[in-house]
Amino acid sequence: MNNMKKRKKIFSQIITTVISMMFLFSIISPVNVSALTGITTEQSIALRQLNTATEPKAVREAVENPKLSIDLSKYSTFSNEQKDYLATGIGRENSRNNRLFSSPQAVEDYVNWYVNRVAEYTKQLAKIQIRFNYNDDADHVRSSMSLPNLYNSVIYVRWTSDKPDVISTTGVVKRPAYGQPNEVVHLTANSIDGGGFPITDTRNLTVLAEETAPQPQITPYQAAVNAVMNAYIVSNLRVAIENPILHIDLSKYNYNKLSNEMKNNLLIDLLHDIQGRKLNNINEVISALNKYTCKSIINDATKHLDIVYAEGDSKESVTKNLGLPTNSTYGASVTWESNSVNCVETNGIVHRPVGDSAAVTLKATMKMGDEVGQLDYIVNVKGVQITTIPVTPSTPTNNDDAEKSVDNNPTSTPAAVKLNTTKDGNKVNATERVDAIKDGKDTLIIKSDKVTMSIPEKVVYTDGLSGSDYIKVTQEVLPSDRAKELFSALPSNVAPLRDAINFTMQLFDSNNNLIKDIHEFANGQKVKIVISLTEDQIKNVDTSKLSMFYFDETKKQWVEMGGSFDKENMTFTFETPHFTNFAIMTKVATDTTSAKAEIPNTAAPTKIETSEVLPNTVALTKVETPKVLPKTGSDLDFNIVLIAGCVLAVLGGLMLTRRKAAN
């Protein structure tokens, strides 16, 4: 009970003490303190308002309160933005219960400090220089400028413009159009230093209007055309001409294939025409380019077009066919004319004259586009010196025979005419005009490295020459695969000595079109063929067993023709009534035990009938004339042996009869 009373007493004392302190606090107020420090009650109230305000507007009103009686002459020079920034800073401190001001003098000192700081940084900001372009300044702006965003590593600048469409905040300038007035732009540098003071510096700039009327906007294609028409040196013109935007077909006349030297030369002529105003538009330039390209190609062709001569020939001595090019290096077409087609045809085929040589003029006409060039070549075709063989007519036995032996062309003497040959890989070709062989008097001699052919002109029927211009004889060593195929059909008793050779004879018209192939020769004529052999080819070979064979395409077998070997001249000679595939064979020994002998049926011999004369050739399957076989046993006559056998048979029969009787 006593403890309870003590507690109530202590609680009453605490309450009394708190009430006393509250009373004292109310007595010792800022007003009363200000009275003690010389601050009036109104100033004390104004200070209290300033120290408790947090909104910028309330802070500005408190700072500018005339009851504070402070000097705000410097403060009044501030912009509203700067005043608001100062008020914002004071309000922020008040919100943190950091009461800054204990007297009006403290407020004045703080404001003046702030004003001085702003003034100092304003001077620094004014030193920032705008970097104008060449010949520009603040009163004469024609082009974009550079605006710094940092000064002295302290002041950070943000630019604003009252006419950003004329001068942007990054310094890009767009001038007023031609005929419009100049524009005055207020460009302001806004800076906040490290302490947080807002500073501005405004510059007045005059942007000049355009001095010339605006040029119409051109397309990339028109720009490329202008580059061509305004070119002033060859290198510029070349780049402009080859611009893919123009879509000029530079391959049309082989411009792309020309050498750099040729291109430069033709572009010099083109540039001269452009600068001389001879060409007024791009189409005329393209036409002139094609013209000069063709002209350049023709000029090159006249310098480098050459006739191809056979080995050993030259323009002073032509004995073989000529190679007449039909195209130049850069694509010009070439056609040929001859003032003597009887000696040299327009395709280069040469027909040597009999006797004296002949000078022939060949004219080459080169054409590219509309450009044409001509060039004359003079070649000397060497004459053929022939040996004539007089023919002595036989004495006619009667008037009819005498009439048949008369020569309709008594001035024509049979001769051996040697033809020129050309080699094409494994082929050797020779040609002769049909007109030269129609009389059928001469023999054509065709000689290559290993083969010599003697061909009577009568091998061709004269009535089959209609529409033909020349005859062509070809000798070809067959490719290995074709020869292997043919040799697979060889009988076992022969072997090839050397390669298989194919001979052909063909008639062509004047346009080199094939008229027909000649396989069988006319008038019972044969062609004599002499083939040269080497020591290596006949080594360990019995030359007496050499023979020529041809391949029968119908029966698919090799047929023997014969022939002879001349050891002294190392040649093999044979004659043939037709052309096909041929090969020299050597007969080899075979194993007779494995061969099947055919025994003729003498009781009923086979009769062979034929209605045509067989050629003088013998097939591998021929049946030879029966020969008498040599005696290979004893000298006893076969009849004696037969009689003795009969006697022995009779005696044997008697002995058997007697033995049965005895039993």
XYZ file of C-alpha atoms in Angstrom, residues 201-579:
379
model
C 25.105 32.661 -72.478
C 23.141 33.672 -75.564
C 24.786 34.379 -78.940
C 23.064 36.170 -81.782
C 23.893 34.649 -85.163
C 22.817 35.833 -88.622
C 22.248 33.108 -91.196
C 22.535 34.411 -94.771
C 20.030 33.374 -97.422
C 21.123 31.295 -100.428
C 22.931 33.405 -102.994
C 21.859 31.380 -106.049
C 18.648 29.729 -107.133
C 18.426 26.027 -106.122
C 19.557 23.533 -108.739
C 17.066 20.867 -109.776
C 17.761 17.482 -108.202
C 19.162 14.974 -110.686
C 18.910 11.199 -110.705
C 21.964 8.926 -110.406
C 21.541 8.044 -114.081
C 21.590 11.713 -115.111
C 24.612 12.265 -112.896
C 26.386 9.419 -114.710
C 25.426 10.948 -118.069
C 26.755 14.332 -116.933
C 30.029 12.686 -115.928
C 30.421 11.445 -119.508
C 29.436 14.705 -121.163
C 31.645 16.796 -118.835
C 34.724 14.551 -118.895
C 37.938 16.501 -119.409
C 40.620 13.768 -119.404
C 40.735 10.215 -120.754
C 40.874 8.569 -117.333
C 37.682 10.372 -116.226
C 35.919 9.467 -119.456
C 36.907 5.813 -119.128
C 35.492 5.594 -115.585
C 32.310 7.384 -116.671
C 31.799 5.204 -119.773
C 32.268 1.990 -117.788
C 29.811 3.081 -115.053
C 27.266 0.225 -114.806
C 24.458 2.736 -114.127
C 24.509 3.695 -117.818
C 23.875 0.069 -118.891
C 26.074 0.451 -121.974
C 26.547 -2.926 -123.687
C 30.335 -2.846 -123.819
C 30.485 -6.433 -125.096
C 28.483 -5.673 -128.245
C 31.581 -4.815 -130.234
C 34.155 -6.493 -127.950
C 35.164 -3.307 -126.108
C 35.859 -5.372 -122.982
C 38.371 -7.549 -124.853
C 40.565 -4.707 -126.085
C 43.950 -3.975 -124.573
C 44.346 -0.900 -122.367
C 46.370 0.801 -125.075
C 43.631 0.276 -127.660
C 40.977 1.535 -125.224
C 42.968 4.676 -124.427
C 43.494 5.434 -128.121
C 39.810 5.146 -129.019
C 38.773 7.130 -125.922
C 41.066 9.965 -127.024
C 39.059 10.261 -130.249
C 35.796 10.023 -128.312
C 36.875 12.719 -125.822
C 37.868 15.013 -128.686
C 34.356 14.716 -130.151
C 32.704 15.327 -126.757
C 34.763 18.422 -125.987
C 34.275 19.679 -129.536
C 30.498 19.437 -129.001
C 30.144 17.018 -131.911
C 28.218 14.691 -129.598
C 25.217 16.233 -127.870
C 23.696 13.368 -125.876
C 24.537 10.000 -124.390
C 23.063 8.065 -127.320
C 25.398 9.831 -129.725
C 28.298 9.073 -127.375
C 27.400 5.356 -127.269
C 27.136 5.248 -131.061
C 30.512 6.955 -131.401
C 32.036 4.595 -128.817
C 30.901 1.578 -130.828
C 32.194 3.169 -134.005
C 35.627 3.887 -132.561
C 35.763 0.408 -130.988
C 35.114 -1.202 -134.376
C 37.609 1.124 -136.008
C 40.250 0.184 -133.438
C 39.617 -3.536 -134.017
C 39.882 -3.112 -137.799
C 43.133 -1.149 -137.418
C 44.534 -3.911 -135.233
C 43.445 -6.562 -137.737
C 45.236 -4.819 -140.607
C 48.438 -4.911 -138.559
C 48.288 -8.446 -137.203
C 46.226 -10.536 -139.654
C 48.543 -13.183 -141.107
C 48.207 -16.060 -143.533
C 49.235 -19.415 -142.070
C 51.705 -21.239 -144.295
C 52.393 -24.970 -144.241
C 55.717 -26.170 -142.907
C 58.480 -25.240 -145.332
C 56.276 -22.766 -147.242
C 56.400 -18.976 -147.341
C 54.732 -16.228 -149.335
C 57.568 -16.508 -151.896
C 57.063 -20.264 -152.325
C 53.634 -21.810 -151.746
C 53.301 -25.538 -152.384
C 50.590 -26.546 -149.921
C 47.190 -25.266 -148.852
C 47.046 -21.935 -147.020
C 45.410 -21.171 -143.705
C 43.197 -18.134 -144.290
C 41.776 -16.891 -140.948
C 38.094 -15.995 -140.915
C 38.259 -13.923 -137.713
C 40.757 -11.428 -136.329
C 42.131 -11.414 -132.793
C 39.346 -9.185 -131.422
C 36.448 -10.608 -133.427
C 36.365 -8.858 -136.797
C 35.018 -11.148 -139.528
C 37.397 -11.787 -142.417
C 36.445 -12.800 -145.960
C 38.878 -13.531 -148.769
C 38.998 -12.904 -152.504
C 41.472 -14.355 -154.983
C 42.358 -12.980 -158.382
C 43.149 -16.536 -159.485
C 40.866 -19.149 -157.958
C 42.422 -21.738 -160.272
C 45.600 -21.442 -158.197
C 44.336 -20.413 -154.740
C 40.695 -20.713 -153.746
C 39.026 -18.401 -151.249
C 39.167 -21.174 -148.636
C 42.952 -21.490 -149.008
C 43.052 -24.663 -151.144
C 46.059 -24.443 -153.452
C 46.229 -25.852 -156.988
C 49.762 -25.570 -158.244
C 50.060 -24.603 -161.883
C 51.925 -26.821 -164.325
C 55.221 -25.295 -165.303
C 55.954 -21.755 -164.168
C 54.996 -20.365 -160.768
C 52.079 -17.942 -160.453
C 51.698 -14.782 -158.366
C 48.268 -14.654 -156.735
C 46.739 -11.637 -154.982
C 44.558 -12.470 -151.989
C 42.382 -9.662 -150.673
C 41.230 -9.841 -147.045
C 38.108 -7.833 -146.189
C 37.729 -7.250 -142.448
C 34.391 -6.093 -141.067
C 33.306 -5.085 -137.581
C 29.975 -3.313 -137.211
C 29.862 -0.725 -139.987
C 33.643 -0.433 -140.167
C 35.424 -2.162 -143.057
C 39.106 -2.609 -143.785
C 40.924 -4.322 -146.639
C 44.394 -5.723 -147.040
C 46.129 -7.339 -150.028
C 48.538 -10.257 -149.796
C 50.625 -11.445 -152.733
C 51.728 -15.079 -152.636
C 53.798 -16.986 -155.164
C 52.386 -20.443 -155.943
C 55.200 -22.681 -157.080
C 54.599 -24.515 -160.366
C 54.665 -28.295 -160.738
C 57.368 -29.711 -162.982
C 55.967 -32.911 -164.502
C 57.554 -35.582 -166.602
C 55.477 -36.654 -169.582
C 55.383 -40.225 -170.762
C 54.663 -40.444 -174.504
C 52.076 -43.025 -175.445
C 52.719 -45.010 -178.611
C 49.408 -46.099 -180.111
C 49.222 -49.681 -181.263
C 48.767 -50.388 -184.968
C 45.099 -50.999 -185.703
C 44.202 -54.270 -187.304
C 41.167 -52.871 -189.059
C 39.325 -49.649 -189.657
C 37.167 -50.070 -186.563
C 40.203 -50.484 -184.324
C 41.855 -47.531 -185.961
C 38.834 -45.381 -185.249
C 38.774 -46.414 -181.573
C 42.426 -45.520 -181.004
C 42.015 -41.913 -182.057
C 42.594 -39.490 -179.097
C 40.012 -36.721 -178.935
C 42.588 -34.493 -177.234
C 45.795 -35.182 -179.141
C 47.687 -32.470 -177.257
C 47.047 -34.175 -173.905
C 49.903 -36.421 -172.807
C 49.567 -38.849 -169.869
C 51.527 -37.562 -166.868
C 52.213 -38.277 -163.228
C 50.767 -35.320 -161.298
C 52.032 -34.957 -157.755
C 49.441 -33.504 -155.360
C 50.164 -31.423 -152.290
C 49.233 -32.915 -148.944
C 48.144 -31.430 -145.629
C 48.388 -33.169 -142.288
C 45.594 -33.106 -139.710
C 46.519 -35.235 -136.700
C 46.562 -38.866 -137.865
C 45.173 -37.864 -141.254
C 46.930 -36.890 -144.489
C 44.701 -35.127 -147.041
C 45.176 -34.324 -150.730
C 42.769 -32.553 -153.086
C 42.484 -32.004 -156.821
C 40.027 -30.101 -158.987
C 37.494 -32.295 -160.769
C 38.102 -30.412 -164.027
C 41.715 -31.582 -163.952
C 40.834 -35.295 -163.852
C 37.923 -35.437 -166.266
C 40.075 -36.441 -169.240
C 41.258 -39.505 -167.289
C 44.720 -39.338 -168.832
C 46.971 -38.737 -165.860
C 47.949 -40.500 -162.679
C 47.694 -38.661 -159.361
C 50.666 -39.162 -157.070
C 50.058 -38.623 -153.361
C 53.094 -38.987 -151.153
C 53.283 -38.697 -147.380
C 55.978 -39.696 -144.891
C 55.306 -43.449 -145.070
C 52.808 -43.986 -147.898
C 52.851 -43.287 -151.636
C 49.674 -43.717 -153.699
C 49.413 -43.830 -157.493
C 45.790 -43.171 -158.455
C 44.701 -43.345 -162.105
C 42.237 -40.588 -162.911
C 39.973 -43.233 -164.454
C 39.109 -44.621 -161.005
C 36.119 -42.239 -161.055
C 33.251 -42.509 -163.518
C 33.139 -39.262 -165.492
C 29.348 -39.292 -165.528
C 29.389 -39.272 -161.720
C 31.265 -35.980 -161.464
C 28.257 -33.732 -162.058
C 27.982 -31.044 -159.377
C 31.409 -31.902 -157.942
C 34.135 -29.298 -157.600
C 37.068 -31.248 -156.189
C 38.102 -34.732 -155.152
C 39.652 -35.440 -151.762
C 41.789 -38.450 -150.829
C 42.458 -39.128 -147.140
C 44.878 -41.522 -145.484
C 44.309 -42.104 -141.746
C 46.130 -44.234 -139.199
C 43.231 -45.712 -137.234
C 42.963 -44.887 -133.525
C 44.092 -47.670 -131.213
C 40.570 -48.479 -129.974
C 39.213 -48.855 -133.525
C 42.241 -50.911 -134.607
C 41.872 -53.141 -131.553
C 38.229 -53.739 -132.446
C 39.121 -54.732 -136.019
C 42.082 -56.912 -135.029
C 39.846 -58.895 -132.677
C 38.466 -60.616 -135.793
C 41.885 -61.888 -136.937
C 42.346 -65.626 -137.491
C 44.906 -67.357 -135.319
C 47.490 -67.855 -138.068
C 48.133 -64.165 -138.854
C 49.343 -61.170 -136.860
C 49.435 -57.441 -137.754
C 52.833 -56.024 -138.665
C 51.927 -52.375 -138.103
C 48.951 -50.053 -137.594
C 45.702 -50.380 -139.482
C 45.279 -47.740 -142.195
C 42.070 -46.377 -143.679
C 41.915 -44.887 -147.186
C 38.932 -42.832 -148.405
C 38.069 -40.988 -151.611
C 35.314 -38.336 -151.628
C 33.750 -35.770 -153.970
C 32.806 -32.265 -152.728
C 31.035 -29.282 -154.275
C 32.325 -25.702 -154.296
C 30.743 -25.076 -150.876
C 32.653 -27.998 -149.333
C 29.511 -30.112 -149.130
C 30.067 -33.861 -149.489
C 28.624 -35.208 -152.750
C 29.494 -38.871 -152.315
C 32.066 -41.407 -151.089
C 33.898 -43.542 -153.648
C 34.601 -47.083 -152.418
C 34.787 -49.218 -155.553
C 36.928 -47.886 -158.406
C 35.572 -47.506 -161.936
C 36.774 -48.995 -165.201
C 38.481 -51.952 -163.495
C 41.169 -49.576 -162.219
C 43.389 -50.270 -159.239
C 45.314 -47.949 -156.980
C 48.924 -48.807 -156.313
C 50.012 -48.217 -152.734
C 53.603 -48.375 -151.487
C 54.183 -48.440 -147.718
C 57.612 -47.813 -146.191
C 58.715 -50.140 -143.395
C 61.482 -49.913 -140.830
C 64.097 -52.385 -139.658
C 62.389 -52.598 -136.272
C 59.074 -53.511 -137.878
C 60.483 -56.487 -139.807
C 62.891 -57.633 -137.119
C 62.553 -61.391 -136.560
C 59.845 -61.524 -139.242
C 59.841 -63.831 -142.262
C 59.238 -61.196 -144.944
C 58.263 -63.880 -147.436
C 55.105 -64.375 -145.394
C 54.060 -60.718 -145.454
C 50.711 -60.023 -147.096
C 48.185 -57.185 -147.266
C 44.725 -57.791 -145.827
C 41.565 -55.674 -145.993
C 38.580 -55.781 -143.647
C 35.323 -56.921 -145.230
C 32.673 -54.815 -143.470
C 29.872 -57.089 -144.696
C 31.333 -60.386 -143.497
C 33.215 -58.785 -140.606
C 36.427 -60.642 -141.440
C 39.872 -59.936 -142.794
C 40.532 -60.921 -146.418
C 43.977 -61.485 -147.881
C 45.026 -59.422 -150.920
C 48.687 -60.322 -151.297
C 51.460 -57.882 -152.134
C 55.235 -57.900 -152.251
C 58.095 -56.782 -150.045
C 61.110 -54.982 -151.530
C 63.979 -55.618 -149.153
C 66.325 -53.226 -150.916
C 63.947 -50.246 -150.632
C 62.275 -51.494 -147.442
C 58.811 -51.068 -148.967
C 55.682 -53.181 -149.236
C 53.622 -52.748 -152.407
C 50.076 -53.834 -153.199
C 47.217 -52.872 -155.496
C 43.566 -52.491 -154.551
C 40.337 -52.022 -156.538
C 38.636 -50.267 -153.615
C 39.321 -48.213 -150.498
